[in-house]
mmCIF file of N, CA and C in Angstrom:
data_model
loop_
_atom_site.group_PDB
_atom_site.id
_atom_site.type_symbol
_atom_site.label_atom_id
_atom_site.label_comp_id
_atom_site.label_asym_id
_atom_site.label_seq_id
_atom_site.Cartn_x
_atom_site.Cartn_y
_atom_site.Cartn_z
ATOM 1 N N LEU A 1 -34.523 -99.389 -43.507
ATOM 2 C CA LEU A 1 -33.912 -98.569 -42.771
ATOM 3 C C LEU A 1 -32.238 -98.999 -42.185
ATOM 4 N N TRP A 2 -31.259 -97.908 -42.023
ATOM 5 C CA TRP A 2 -30.280 -97.995 -41.971
ATOM 6 C C TRP A 2 -29.758 -97.062 -40.906
ATOM 7 N N LEU A 3 -29.407 -98.244 -39.986
ATOM 8 C CA LEU A 3 -28.113 -97.527 -38.598
ATOM 9 C C LEU A 3 -27.047 -96.973 -38.958
ATOM 10 N N PHE A 4 -26.856 -95.320 -38.402
ATOM 11 C CA PHE A 4 -25.824 -94.730 -38.707
ATOM 12 C C PHE A 4 -25.204 -94.375 -37.500
ATOM 13 N N ILE A 5 -24.143 -94.613 -37.534
ATOM 14 C CA ILE A 5 -23.003 -94.171 -36.327
ATOM 15 C C ILE A 5 -22.664 -92.726 -36.419
ATOM 16 N N LEU A 6 -23.462 -92.093 -35.919
ATOM 17 C CA LEU A 6 -23.084 -90.676 -35.488
ATOM 18 C C LEU A 6 -21.970 -90.080 -35.149
ATOM 19 N N VAL A 7 -21.425 -90.743 -34.318
ATOM 20 C CA VAL A 7 -20.429 -90.100 -33.580
ATOM 21 C C VAL A 7 -18.741 -90.730 -34.342
ATOM 22 N N PRO A 8 -18.080 -89.920 -33.920
ATOM 23 C CA PRO A 8 -16.888 -90.943 -33.957
ATOM 24 C C PRO A 8 -16.204 -91.504 -33.067
ATOM 25 N N VAL A 9 -15.459 -92.695 -34.058
ATOM 26 C CA VAL A 9 -14.964 -93.854 -33.280
ATOM 27 C C VAL A 9 -14.494 -93.781 -31.953
ATOM 28 N N GLN A 10 -13.507 -92.669 -31.790
ATOM 29 C CA GLN A 10 -12.745 -92.405 -30.320
ATOM 30 C C GLN A 10 -13.791 -91.697 -29.691
ATOM 31 N N GLN A 11 -14.963 -91.100 -30.076
ATOM 32 C CA GLN A 11 -15.976 -91.037 -28.879
ATOM 33 C C GLN A 11 -16.897 -91.693 -28.422
ATOM 34 N N ALA A 12 -17.021 -93.230 -28.984
ATOM 35 C CA ALA A 12 -17.774 -94.204 -29.364
ATOM 36 C C ALA A 12 -16.814 -94.538 -27.974
ATOM 37 N N ILE A 13 -15.977 -94.566 -28.016
ATOM 38 C CA ILE A 13 -15.050 -95.665 -27.217
ATOM 39 C C ILE A 13 -14.981 -94.978 -25.689
ATOM 40 N N THR A 14 -14.488 -93.582 -25.891
ATOM 41 C CA THR A 14 -14.679 -92.594 -24.796
ATOM 42 C C THR A 14 -15.796 -93.260 -24.041
ATOM 43 N N ASP A 15 -16.898 -93.180 -24.570
ATOM 44 C CA ASP A 15 -18.173 -92.903 -23.591
ATOM 45 C C ASP A 15 -18.549 -94.504 -23.401
ATOM 46 N N SER A 16 -17.758 -95.370 -23.559
ATOM 47 C CA SER A 16 -17.931 -96.579 -23.352
ATOM 48 C C SER A 16 -16.962 -97.353 -21.890
ATOM 49 N N ALA A 17 -17.495 -97.699 -20.919
ATOM 50 C CA ALA A 17 -17.100 -97.994 -19.730
ATOM 51 C C ALA A 17 -15.911 -99.080 -19.565
ATOM 52 N N ILE A 18 -16.379 -99.911 -20.515
ATOM 53 C CA ILE A 18 -15.647 -101.136 -20.889
ATOM 54 C C ILE A 18 -14.164 -100.372 -21.487
ATOM 55 N N PHE A 19 -13.821 -99.471 -21.749
ATOM 56 C CA PHE A 19 -12.739 -98.968 -22.432
ATOM 57 C C PHE A 19 -12.273 -98.030 -21.304
ATOM 58 N N SER A 20 -12.716 -97.310 -20.219
ATOM 59 C CA SER A 20 -12.498 -95.951 -19.539
ATOM 60 C C SER A 20 -10.663 -96.321 -19.010
ATOM 61 N N HIS A 21 -9.972 -97.249 -18.916
ATOM 62 C CA HIS A 21 -9.339 -97.276 -18.281
ATOM 63 C C HIS A 21 -8.074 -96.878 -19.384
ATOM 64 N N ILE A 22 -7.982 -96.596 -20.591
ATOM 65 C CA ILE A 22 -7.122 -96.343 -21.644
ATOM 66 C C ILE A 22 -6.781 -94.699 -21.138
ATOM 67 N N PRO A 23 -5.710 -94.613 -20.814
ATOM 68 C CA PRO A 23 -4.992 -93.306 -19.817
ATOM 69 C C PRO A 23 -4.705 -92.007 -20.732
ATOM 70 N N SER A 24 -4.087 -91.886 -22.012
ATOM 71 C CA SER A 24 -4.432 -90.920 -22.873
ATOM 72 C C SER A 24 -5.065 -90.981 -24.355
ATOM 73 N N ASP A 25 -4.975 -89.694 -24.710
ATOM 74 C CA ASP A 25 -5.750 -89.307 -26.018
ATOM 75 C C ASP A 25 -4.659 -90.109 -27.231
ATOM 76 N N GLU A 26 -3.620 -90.232 -26.995
ATOM 77 C CA GLU A 26 -2.770 -90.655 -27.885
ATOM 78 C C GLU A 26 -2.849 -92.331 -27.627
ATOM 79 N N ALA A 27 -3.156 -92.940 -26.714
ATOM 80 C CA ALA A 27 -3.709 -94.489 -26.524
ATOM 81 C C ALA A 27 -4.659 -94.600 -27.049
ATOM 82 N N LEU A 28 -5.499 -93.983 -26.915
ATOM 83 C CA LEU A 28 -6.862 -93.552 -27.850
ATOM 84 C C LEU A 28 -7.221 -94.054 -28.834
ATOM 85 N N GLU A 29 -6.218 -92.920 -29.472
ATOM 86 C CA GLU A 29 -6.042 -92.957 -31.299
ATOM 87 C C GLU A 29 -5.556 -93.972 -31.296
ATOM 88 N N ALA A 30 -4.630 -94.199 -31.095
ATOM 89 C CA ALA A 30 -3.789 -95.784 -31.410
ATOM 90 C C ALA A 30 -5.077 -97.033 -31.423
ATOM 91 N N PHE A 31 -5.546 -96.779 -30.323
ATOM 92 C CA PHE A 31 -6.375 -98.267 -30.047
ATOM 93 C C PHE A 31 -7.434 -97.853 -30.848
ATOM 94 N N ALA A 32 -8.123 -96.796 -31.429
ATOM 95 C CA ALA A 32 -9.165 -96.564 -32.497
ATOM 96 C C ALA A 32 -9.276 -97.123 -33.629
ATOM 97 N N LYS A 33 -7.673 -97.008 -33.715
ATOM 98 C CA LYS A 33 -7.154 -97.170 -35.634
ATOM 99 C C LYS A 33 -7.455 -99.025 -35.693
ATOM 100 N N HIS A 34 -7.835 -99.530 -34.694
ATOM 101 C CA HIS A 34 -8.304 -100.729 -34.968
ATOM 102 C C HIS A 34 -9.336 -101.322 -35.253
ATOM 103 N N PHE A 35 -10.570 -100.262 -35.171
ATOM 104 C CA PHE A 35 -11.662 -100.444 -35.276
ATOM 105 C C PHE A 35 -12.201 -99.980 -36.571
ATOM 106 N N ASN A 36 -13.299 -100.292 -36.793
ATOM 107 C CA ASN A 36 -14.031 -100.545 -38.255
ATOM 108 C C ASN A 36 -15.527 -100.371 -38.034
ATOM 109 N N VAL A 37 -16.120 -98.983 -38.468
ATOM 110 C CA VAL A 37 -17.346 -98.624 -38.761
ATOM 111 C C VAL A 37 -18.254 -99.398 -39.460
ATOM 112 N N LEU A 38 -19.206 -100.272 -39.088
ATOM 113 C CA LEU A 38 -20.292 -100.962 -39.967
ATOM 114 C C LEU A 38 -21.852 -100.202 -39.809
ATOM 115 N N ARG A 39 -22.015 -100.761 -40.776
ATOM 116 C CA ARG A 39 -23.445 -99.841 -40.165
ATOM 117 C C ARG A 39 -24.090 -101.250 -41.176
ATOM 118 N N PHE A 40 -25.709 -101.090 -40.193
ATOM 119 C CA PHE A 40 -26.538 -102.697 -40.384
ATOM 120 C C PHE A 40 -27.902 -102.090 -40.856
ATOM 121 N N ARG A 41 -28.488 -102.923 -41.533
ATOM 122 C CA ARG A 41 -30.086 -102.446 -41.512
ATOM 123 C C ARG A 41 -30.728 -102.951 -40.446
ATOM 124 N N ALA A 42 -32.070 -102.556 -40.029
ATOM 125 C CA ALA A 42 -32.753 -102.932 -39.226
ATOM 126 C C ALA A 42 -33.316 -104.346 -39.514
ATOM 127 N N GLY A 43 -33.058 -105.319 -38.214
ATOM 128 C CA GLY A 43 -33.266 -106.590 -38.547
ATOM 129 C C GLY A 43 -32.614 -107.478 -38.785
ATOM 130 N N GLU A 44 -31.281 -106.927 -39.375
ATOM 131 C CA GLU A 44 -30.300 -107.506 -40.002
ATOM 132 C C GLU A 44 -29.502 -108.585 -38.548
ATOM 133 N N THR A 45 -29.129 -109.813 -38.994
ATOM 134 C CA THR A 45 -28.540 -110.254 -37.834
ATOM 135 C C THR A 45 -26.848 -110.211 -37.783
ATOM 136 N N LEU A 46 -26.559 -110.071 -36.839
ATOM 137 C CA LEU A 46 -24.909 -110.243 -36.562
ATOM 138 C C LEU A 46 -24.353 -111.274 -36.502
ATOM 139 N N ALA A 47 -24.835 -111.912 -35.500
ATOM 140 C CA ALA A 47 -24.342 -113.157 -35.049
ATOM 141 C C ALA A 47 -25.396 -114.056 -35.115
ATOM 142 N N GLU A 48 -25.513 -115.487 -35.049
ATOM 143 C CA GLU A 48 -26.004 -116.832 -34.990
ATOM 144 C C GLU A 48 -25.256 -117.398 -33.477
ATOM 145 N N VAL A 49 -26.250 -118.173 -33.041
ATOM 146 C CA VAL A 49 -26.188 -119.221 -31.514
ATOM 147 C C VAL A 49 -24.917 -120.421 -32.565
ATOM 148 N N GLY A 50 -23.808 -120.328 -31.946
ATOM 149 C CA GLY A 50 -22.960 -121.872 -32.042
ATOM 150 C C GLY A 50 -22.020 -121.308 -33.170
ATOM 151 N N ALA A 51 -22.313 -120.157 -34.015
ATOM 152 C CA ALA A 51 -21.507 -119.646 -34.643
ATOM 153 C C ALA A 51 -20.258 -119.450 -34.248
ATOM 154 N N VAL A 52 -19.223 -119.220 -34.944
ATOM 155 C CA VAL A 52 -17.656 -118.605 -34.553
ATOM 156 C C VAL A 52 -17.767 -117.116 -34.907
ATOM 157 N N CYS A 53 -17.458 -116.327 -33.355
ATOM 158 C CA CYS A 53 -17.538 -114.919 -33.737
ATOM 159 C C CYS A 53 -16.326 -114.273 -33.295
ATOM 160 N N ASP A 54 -15.759 -113.827 -34.723
ATOM 161 C CA ASP A 54 -14.492 -113.356 -34.295
ATOM 162 C C ASP A 54 -14.387 -111.672 -34.468
ATOM 163 N N LYS A 55 -15.467 -110.849 -33.868
ATOM 164 C CA LYS A 55 -15.439 -109.678 -33.936
ATOM 165 C C LYS A 55 -16.198 -109.252 -32.431
ATOM 166 N N PHE A 56 -15.663 -108.024 -32.356
ATOM 167 C CA PHE A 56 -16.764 -107.423 -31.360
ATOM 168 C C PHE A 56 -17.065 -106.000 -31.540
ATOM 169 N N TYR A 57 -18.330 -105.863 -31.132
ATOM 170 C CA TYR A 57 -19.198 -104.940 -31.959
ATOM 171 C C TYR A 57 -19.458 -103.930 -30.811
ATOM 172 N N LEU A 58 -19.028 -102.588 -31.051
ATOM 173 C CA LEU A 58 -19.263 -101.453 -29.950
ATOM 174 C C LEU A 58 -20.453 -100.642 -30.523
ATOM 175 N N VAL A 59 -21.368 -100.727 -29.945
ATOM 176 C CA VAL A 59 -22.694 -99.937 -30.916
ATOM 177 C C VAL A 59 -22.607 -98.797 -30.299
ATOM 178 N N ALA A 60 -22.396 -97.798 -31.388
ATOM 179 C CA ALA A 60 -22.382 -96.395 -30.680
ATOM 180 C C ALA A 60 -23.633 -95.575 -31.014
ATOM 181 N N ASP A 61 -24.406 -96.188 -31.948
ATOM 182 C CA ASP A 61 -25.587 -95.686 -32.278
ATOM 183 C C ASP A 61 -27.240 -96.846 -32.643
ATOM 184 N N GLY A 62 -28.007 -96.663 -31.987
ATOM 185 C CA GLY A 62 -29.155 -97.400 -32.674
ATOM 186 C C GLY A 62 -29.175 -98.610 -31.076
ATOM 187 N N GLU A 63 -29.798 -100.009 -31.599
ATOM 188 C CA GLU A 63 -30.256 -100.618 -30.703
ATOM 189 C C GLU A 63 -29.814 -102.414 -31.376
ATOM 190 N N VAL A 64 -29.599 -102.947 -30.399
ATOM 191 C CA VAL A 64 -29.354 -104.450 -30.942
ATOM 192 C C VAL A 64 -30.392 -105.525 -29.794
ATOM 193 N N ALA A 65 -31.014 -105.897 -30.494
ATOM 194 C CA ALA A 65 -31.908 -107.117 -29.596
ATOM 195 C C ALA A 65 -30.897 -108.260 -29.850
ATOM 196 N N LEU A 66 -31.191 -109.390 -28.643
ATOM 197 C CA LEU A 66 -30.852 -110.250 -28.464
ATOM 198 C C LEU A 66 -31.470 -111.582 -28.396
ATOM 199 N N ARG A 67 -31.605 -112.439 -29.431
ATOM 200 C CA ARG A 67 -32.586 -113.581 -29.289
ATOM 201 C C ARG A 67 -31.961 -114.754 -29.148
ATOM 202 N N LEU A 68 -32.557 -115.303 -28.464
ATOM 203 C CA LEU A 68 -31.484 -116.963 -28.499
ATOM 204 C C LEU A 68 -33.294 -117.814 -28.367
ATOM 205 N N PRO A 69 -32.550 -119.267 -29.119
ATOM 206 C CA PRO A 69 -33.791 -119.916 -29.132
ATOM 207 C C PRO A 69 -34.071 -120.949 -27.940
ATOM 208 N N LEU A 70 -35.401 -120.921 -27.567
ATOM 209 C CA LEU A 70 -35.396 -121.713 -26.430
ATOM 210 C C LEU A 70 -34.696 -123.553 -26.391
ATOM 211 N N PRO A 71 -34.048 -123.475 -24.548
ATOM 212 C CA PRO A 71 -33.823 -125.071 -25.035
ATOM 213 C C PRO A 71 -34.682 -125.995 -25.188
ATOM 214 N N ALA A 72 -34.354 -127.162 -25.830
ATOM 215 C CA ALA A 72 -35.360 -128.332 -25.952
ATOM 216 C C ALA A 72 -36.619 -128.031 -24.861
ATOM 217 N N GLY A 73 -37.793 -128.747 -25.152
ATOM 218 C CA GLY A 73 -38.240 -128.933 -24.172
ATOM 219 C C GLY A 73 -38.970 -127.609 -23.081
ATOM 220 N N SER A 74 -38.428 -126.594 -23.169
ATOM 221 C CA SER A 74 -39.178 -125.434 -22.752
ATOM 222 C C SER A 74 -40.639 -125.082 -23.017
ATOM 223 N N PRO A 75 -41.399 -124.585 -22.655
ATOM 224 C CA PRO A 75 -42.794 -123.978 -23.062
ATOM 225 C C PRO A 75 -42.043 -122.970 -23.474
ATOM 226 N N SER A 76 -43.318 -122.472 -24.485
ATOM 227 C CA SER A 76 -42.973 -121.442 -25.634
ATOM 228 C C SER A 76 -43.668 -120.515 -25.113
ATOM 229 N N GLN A 77 -43.340 -118.943 -25.122
ATOM 230 C CA GLN A 77 -43.595 -117.714 -24.474
ATOM 231 C C GLN A 77 -44.858 -117.576 -24.900
ATOM 232 N N SER A 78 -45.613 -118.119 -25.826
ATOM 233 C CA SER A 78 -46.685 -118.121 -26.166
ATOM 234 C C SER A 78 -47.370 -118.863 -25.019
ATOM 235 N N ASP A 79 -47.194 -119.888 -24.036
ATOM 236 C CA ASP A 79 -47.871 -120.836 -23.639
ATOM 237 C C ASP A 79 -48.118 -120.106 -22.231
#
């Protein structure tokens, strides 16, 4: 399965509270030009713990699961 972004980048930015301070359509359009639309398959890894992350992901459609390793000595979830 592919997760497709079904809304334009500008709409995804507008809908995100973190970017609500962008004052005008012109500023929003200029800002949106710095985004790339990426598509990922279900289950695909976007980043790993400890890896350098040089991207900011804005999820426009679909879901992202965050899976972190348990610290050493922690009881497992099945205990």
